[in-house]
Structures are given as structure tokens and as C-alpha cells.
CSV table of C-alpha atoms in Angstrom, one decimal:
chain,number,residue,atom,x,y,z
L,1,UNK,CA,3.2,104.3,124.3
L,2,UNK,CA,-0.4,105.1,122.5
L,3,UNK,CA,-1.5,105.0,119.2
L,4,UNK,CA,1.2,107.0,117.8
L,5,UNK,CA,4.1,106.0,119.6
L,6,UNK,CA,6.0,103.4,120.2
L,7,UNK,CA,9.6,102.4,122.1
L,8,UNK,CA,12.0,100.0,122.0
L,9,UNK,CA,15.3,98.9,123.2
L,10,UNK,CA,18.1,98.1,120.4
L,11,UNK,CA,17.5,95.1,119.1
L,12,UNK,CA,19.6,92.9,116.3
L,13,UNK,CA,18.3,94.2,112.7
L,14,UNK,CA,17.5,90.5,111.4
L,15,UNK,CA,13.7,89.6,111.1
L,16,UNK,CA,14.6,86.2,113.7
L,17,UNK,CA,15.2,89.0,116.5
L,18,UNK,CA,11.1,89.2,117.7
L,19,UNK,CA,11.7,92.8,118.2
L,20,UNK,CA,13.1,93.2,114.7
L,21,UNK,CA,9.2,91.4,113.5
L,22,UNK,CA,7.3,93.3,116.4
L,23,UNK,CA,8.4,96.9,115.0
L,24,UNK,CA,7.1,95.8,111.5
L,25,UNK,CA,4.1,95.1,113.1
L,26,UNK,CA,4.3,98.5,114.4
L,27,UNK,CA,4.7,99.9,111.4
L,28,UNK,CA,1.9,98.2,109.4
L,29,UNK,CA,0.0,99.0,112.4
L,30,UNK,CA,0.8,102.6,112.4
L,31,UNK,CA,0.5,103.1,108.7
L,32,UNK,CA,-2.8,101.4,108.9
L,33,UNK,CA,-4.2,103.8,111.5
L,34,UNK,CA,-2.9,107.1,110.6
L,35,UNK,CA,0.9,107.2,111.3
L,36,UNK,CA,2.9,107.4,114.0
L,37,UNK,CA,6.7,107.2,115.4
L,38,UNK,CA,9.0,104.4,116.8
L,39,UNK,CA,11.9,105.5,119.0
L,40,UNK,CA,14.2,102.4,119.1
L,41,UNK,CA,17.0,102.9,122.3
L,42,UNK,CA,15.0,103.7,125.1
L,43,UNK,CA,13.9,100.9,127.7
L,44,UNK,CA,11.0,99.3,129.1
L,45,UNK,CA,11.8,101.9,132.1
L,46,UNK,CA,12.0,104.8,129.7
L,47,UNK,CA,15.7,104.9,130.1
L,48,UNK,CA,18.1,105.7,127.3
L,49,UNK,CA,19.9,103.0,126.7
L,50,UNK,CA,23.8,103.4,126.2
L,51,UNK,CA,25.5,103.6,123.0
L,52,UNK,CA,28.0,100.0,124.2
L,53,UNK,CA,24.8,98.0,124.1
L,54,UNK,CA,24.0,98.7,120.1
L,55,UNK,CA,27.8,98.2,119.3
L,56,UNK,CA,27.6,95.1,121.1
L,57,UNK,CA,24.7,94.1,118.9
L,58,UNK,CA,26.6,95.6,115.6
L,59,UNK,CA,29.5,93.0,116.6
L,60,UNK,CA,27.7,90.3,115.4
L,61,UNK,CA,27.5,91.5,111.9
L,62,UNK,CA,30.8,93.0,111.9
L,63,UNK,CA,30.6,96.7,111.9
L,64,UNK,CA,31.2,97.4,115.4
L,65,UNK,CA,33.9,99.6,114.4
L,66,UNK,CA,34.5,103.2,113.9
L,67,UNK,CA,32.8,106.2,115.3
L,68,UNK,CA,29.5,106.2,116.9
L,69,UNK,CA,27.7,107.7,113.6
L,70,UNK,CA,29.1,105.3,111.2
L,71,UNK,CA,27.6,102.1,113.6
L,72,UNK,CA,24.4,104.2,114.1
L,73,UNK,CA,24.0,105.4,110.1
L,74,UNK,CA,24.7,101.5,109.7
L,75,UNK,CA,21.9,100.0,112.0
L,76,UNK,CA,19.9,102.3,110.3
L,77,UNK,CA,20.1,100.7,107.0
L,78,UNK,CA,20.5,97.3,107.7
L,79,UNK,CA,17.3,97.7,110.2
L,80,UNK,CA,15.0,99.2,106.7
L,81,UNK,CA,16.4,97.1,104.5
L,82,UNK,CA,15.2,93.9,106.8
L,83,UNK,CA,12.1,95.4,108.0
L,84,UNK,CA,11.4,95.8,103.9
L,85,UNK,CA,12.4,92.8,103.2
L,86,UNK,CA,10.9,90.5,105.7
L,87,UNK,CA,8.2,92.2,107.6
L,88,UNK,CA,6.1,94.3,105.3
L,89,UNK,CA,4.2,92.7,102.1
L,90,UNK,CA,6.2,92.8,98.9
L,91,UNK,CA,4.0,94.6,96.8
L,92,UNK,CA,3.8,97.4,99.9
L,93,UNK,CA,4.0,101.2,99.3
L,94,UNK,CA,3.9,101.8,102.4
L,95,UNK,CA,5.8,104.9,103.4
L,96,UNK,CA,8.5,105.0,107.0
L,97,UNK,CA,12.2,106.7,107.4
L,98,UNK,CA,14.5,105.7,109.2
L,99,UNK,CA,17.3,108.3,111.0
L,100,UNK,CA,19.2,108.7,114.6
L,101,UNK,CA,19.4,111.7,116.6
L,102,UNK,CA,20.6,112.6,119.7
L,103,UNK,CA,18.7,113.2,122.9
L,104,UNK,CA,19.9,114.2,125.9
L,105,UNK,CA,23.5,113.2,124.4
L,106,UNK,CA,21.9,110.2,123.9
L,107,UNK,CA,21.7,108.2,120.4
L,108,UNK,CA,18.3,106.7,119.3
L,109,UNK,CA,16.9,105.4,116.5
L,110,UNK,CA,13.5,107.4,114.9
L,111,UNK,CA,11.1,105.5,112.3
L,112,UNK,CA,8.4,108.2,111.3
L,113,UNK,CA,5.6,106.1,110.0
L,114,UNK,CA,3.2,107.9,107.3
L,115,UNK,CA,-0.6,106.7,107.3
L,116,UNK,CA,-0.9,104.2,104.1
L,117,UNK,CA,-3.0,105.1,101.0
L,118,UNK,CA,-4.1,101.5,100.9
L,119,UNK,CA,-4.7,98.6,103.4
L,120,UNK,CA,-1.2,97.0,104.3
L,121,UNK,CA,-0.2,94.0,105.6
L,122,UNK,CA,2.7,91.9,107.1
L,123,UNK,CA,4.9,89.3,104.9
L,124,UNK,CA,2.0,86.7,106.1
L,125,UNK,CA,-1.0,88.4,105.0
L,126,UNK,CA,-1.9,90.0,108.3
L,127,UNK,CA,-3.8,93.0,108.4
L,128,UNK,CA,-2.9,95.2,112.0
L,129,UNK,CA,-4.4,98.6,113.0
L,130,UNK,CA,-3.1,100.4,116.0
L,131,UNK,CA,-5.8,100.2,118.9
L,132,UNK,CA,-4.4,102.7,122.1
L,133,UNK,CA,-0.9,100.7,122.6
L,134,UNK,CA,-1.2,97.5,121.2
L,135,UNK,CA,-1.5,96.1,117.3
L,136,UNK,CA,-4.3,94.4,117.0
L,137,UNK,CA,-6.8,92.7,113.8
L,138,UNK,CA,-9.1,96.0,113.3
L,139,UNK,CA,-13.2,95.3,114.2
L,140,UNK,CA,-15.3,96.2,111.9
L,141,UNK,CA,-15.8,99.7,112.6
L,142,UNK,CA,-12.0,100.2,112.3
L,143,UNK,CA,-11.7,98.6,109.0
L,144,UNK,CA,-14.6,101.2,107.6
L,145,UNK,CA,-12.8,103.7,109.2
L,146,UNK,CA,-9.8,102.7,107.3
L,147,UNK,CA,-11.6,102.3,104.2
L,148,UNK,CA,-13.3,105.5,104.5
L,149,UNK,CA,-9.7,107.2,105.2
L,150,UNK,CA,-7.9,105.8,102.3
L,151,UNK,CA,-11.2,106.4,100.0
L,152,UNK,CA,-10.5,110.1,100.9
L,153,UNK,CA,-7.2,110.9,100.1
């Protein structure tokens, strides 16, 4: 992971699931800075994760069945519509897709991230910039270096 990237393991699309919260961090973070990508299905080891582990989590909201693009296209549209609704600030613009593609016959989740054209911030009013690997409140210098950014667009 670095200032660009970031991977996750599934995780349940509802804001109470603290990886559900952590990825809109992310992606205020990200869109703060100057973009960056989220691969979601890939653990902590940098292993793929398998496909039975995200219909297990789909179970719980009742669209475990089908085939394996329907659950994915799913989880892909319940995870933006709660990262939109709970994570980011209402008045946002901010800018991220969300799509699944395969890797190594492997299905994963990608949220490409676009650098803001303002100064976002989570539901709670917290400004994040993207520092190496970790979100973090931006010093001083970042925050001119944000302003200066977004005053140049």
C-alpha cells in the first residue's frame, strides 16, 4: 500500500462494518491528495481471497444467489450507494467508480478514486489526506499543497 493504493479483504457493504467506514476514509483521503485506487478482495498477505467468502457476506442481505457476476455487480452497488451515503459529506462532489474484474481468475472489487476539485471530508466533518499508507489530518504544508492544487485546476 502507498499513497495511491490501497487493499482490502471483502467486507459487509453497511457503514457499521469498520472496513466499510475505513475505505471512505480512503477515498476522501485519496481524493484529497491526488487520486488513487482501492482493490477490495485481496488479504492482509496479498492473497486473493476466494469468491465463497463474498457470497457468504452477500447472504446476509439476501442476494447470495445466482451467478458469480450478479453477487459481484450487486456488492458493487450496494458498497457505493453506502459509502455515498454514510461516509462521504452530503454536499460532496467527490468523484470514485466502482467495477469488478478478474485477476488471475480471481474476482475483485476496483474503486478508482479521482483527485477532488475541492477540499472533502467524511460524514463528521473530517478532513483526511493520504500521507505514504496511512490517512491522516494533513499539516500545514499539505493543506497549501491541497489548496494550491485545487486553485489550479
Amino acid at each position: 500500500e502507498n499513497e495511491i493504493l490501497e487493499i482490502k479483504p471483502f467486507f459487509p457493504p453497511k457503514i457499521t462494518s469498520v472496513d466499510c467506514k475505513r475505505t471512505g476514509e480512503v477515498i476522501i483521503a485519496f481524493s484529497n491528495k491526488k487520486g488513487g485506487t482501492i482493490f477490495i478482495g485481496i488479504d492482509d498477505y496479498l492473497e486473493f481471497e476466494e469468491f465463497s467468502k463474498l457470497r457468504s457476506i452477500m447472504k446476509e442481505f439476501g442476494k447470495d444467489k445466482g451467478r458469480d457476476d450478479e453477487i459481484i455487480a450487486d456488492y458493487c452497488i450496494m458498497l457505493k450507494k453506502e459509502l455515498r451515503d454514510n461516509a462521504v459529506s452530503a454536499d460532496s462532489d467527490l468523484i470514485f467508480d466502482i467495477s469488478h474484474i478478474e485477476v488471475l481468475r480471481h474476482k475483485i472489487i476496483k474503486i478508482v478514486v479521482q483527485a477532488g476539485k475541492k477540499i472533502h471530508q467524511t460524514k463528521g466533518g473530517e478532513v483526511l489526506y493520504r500521507r505514504n499508507s496511512r490517512n491522516v489530518r494533513p499539516n500545514v504544508n499539505e493543506l497549501e499543497e491541497l489548496t494550491l492544487r485545487i486553485r489550479n485546476q
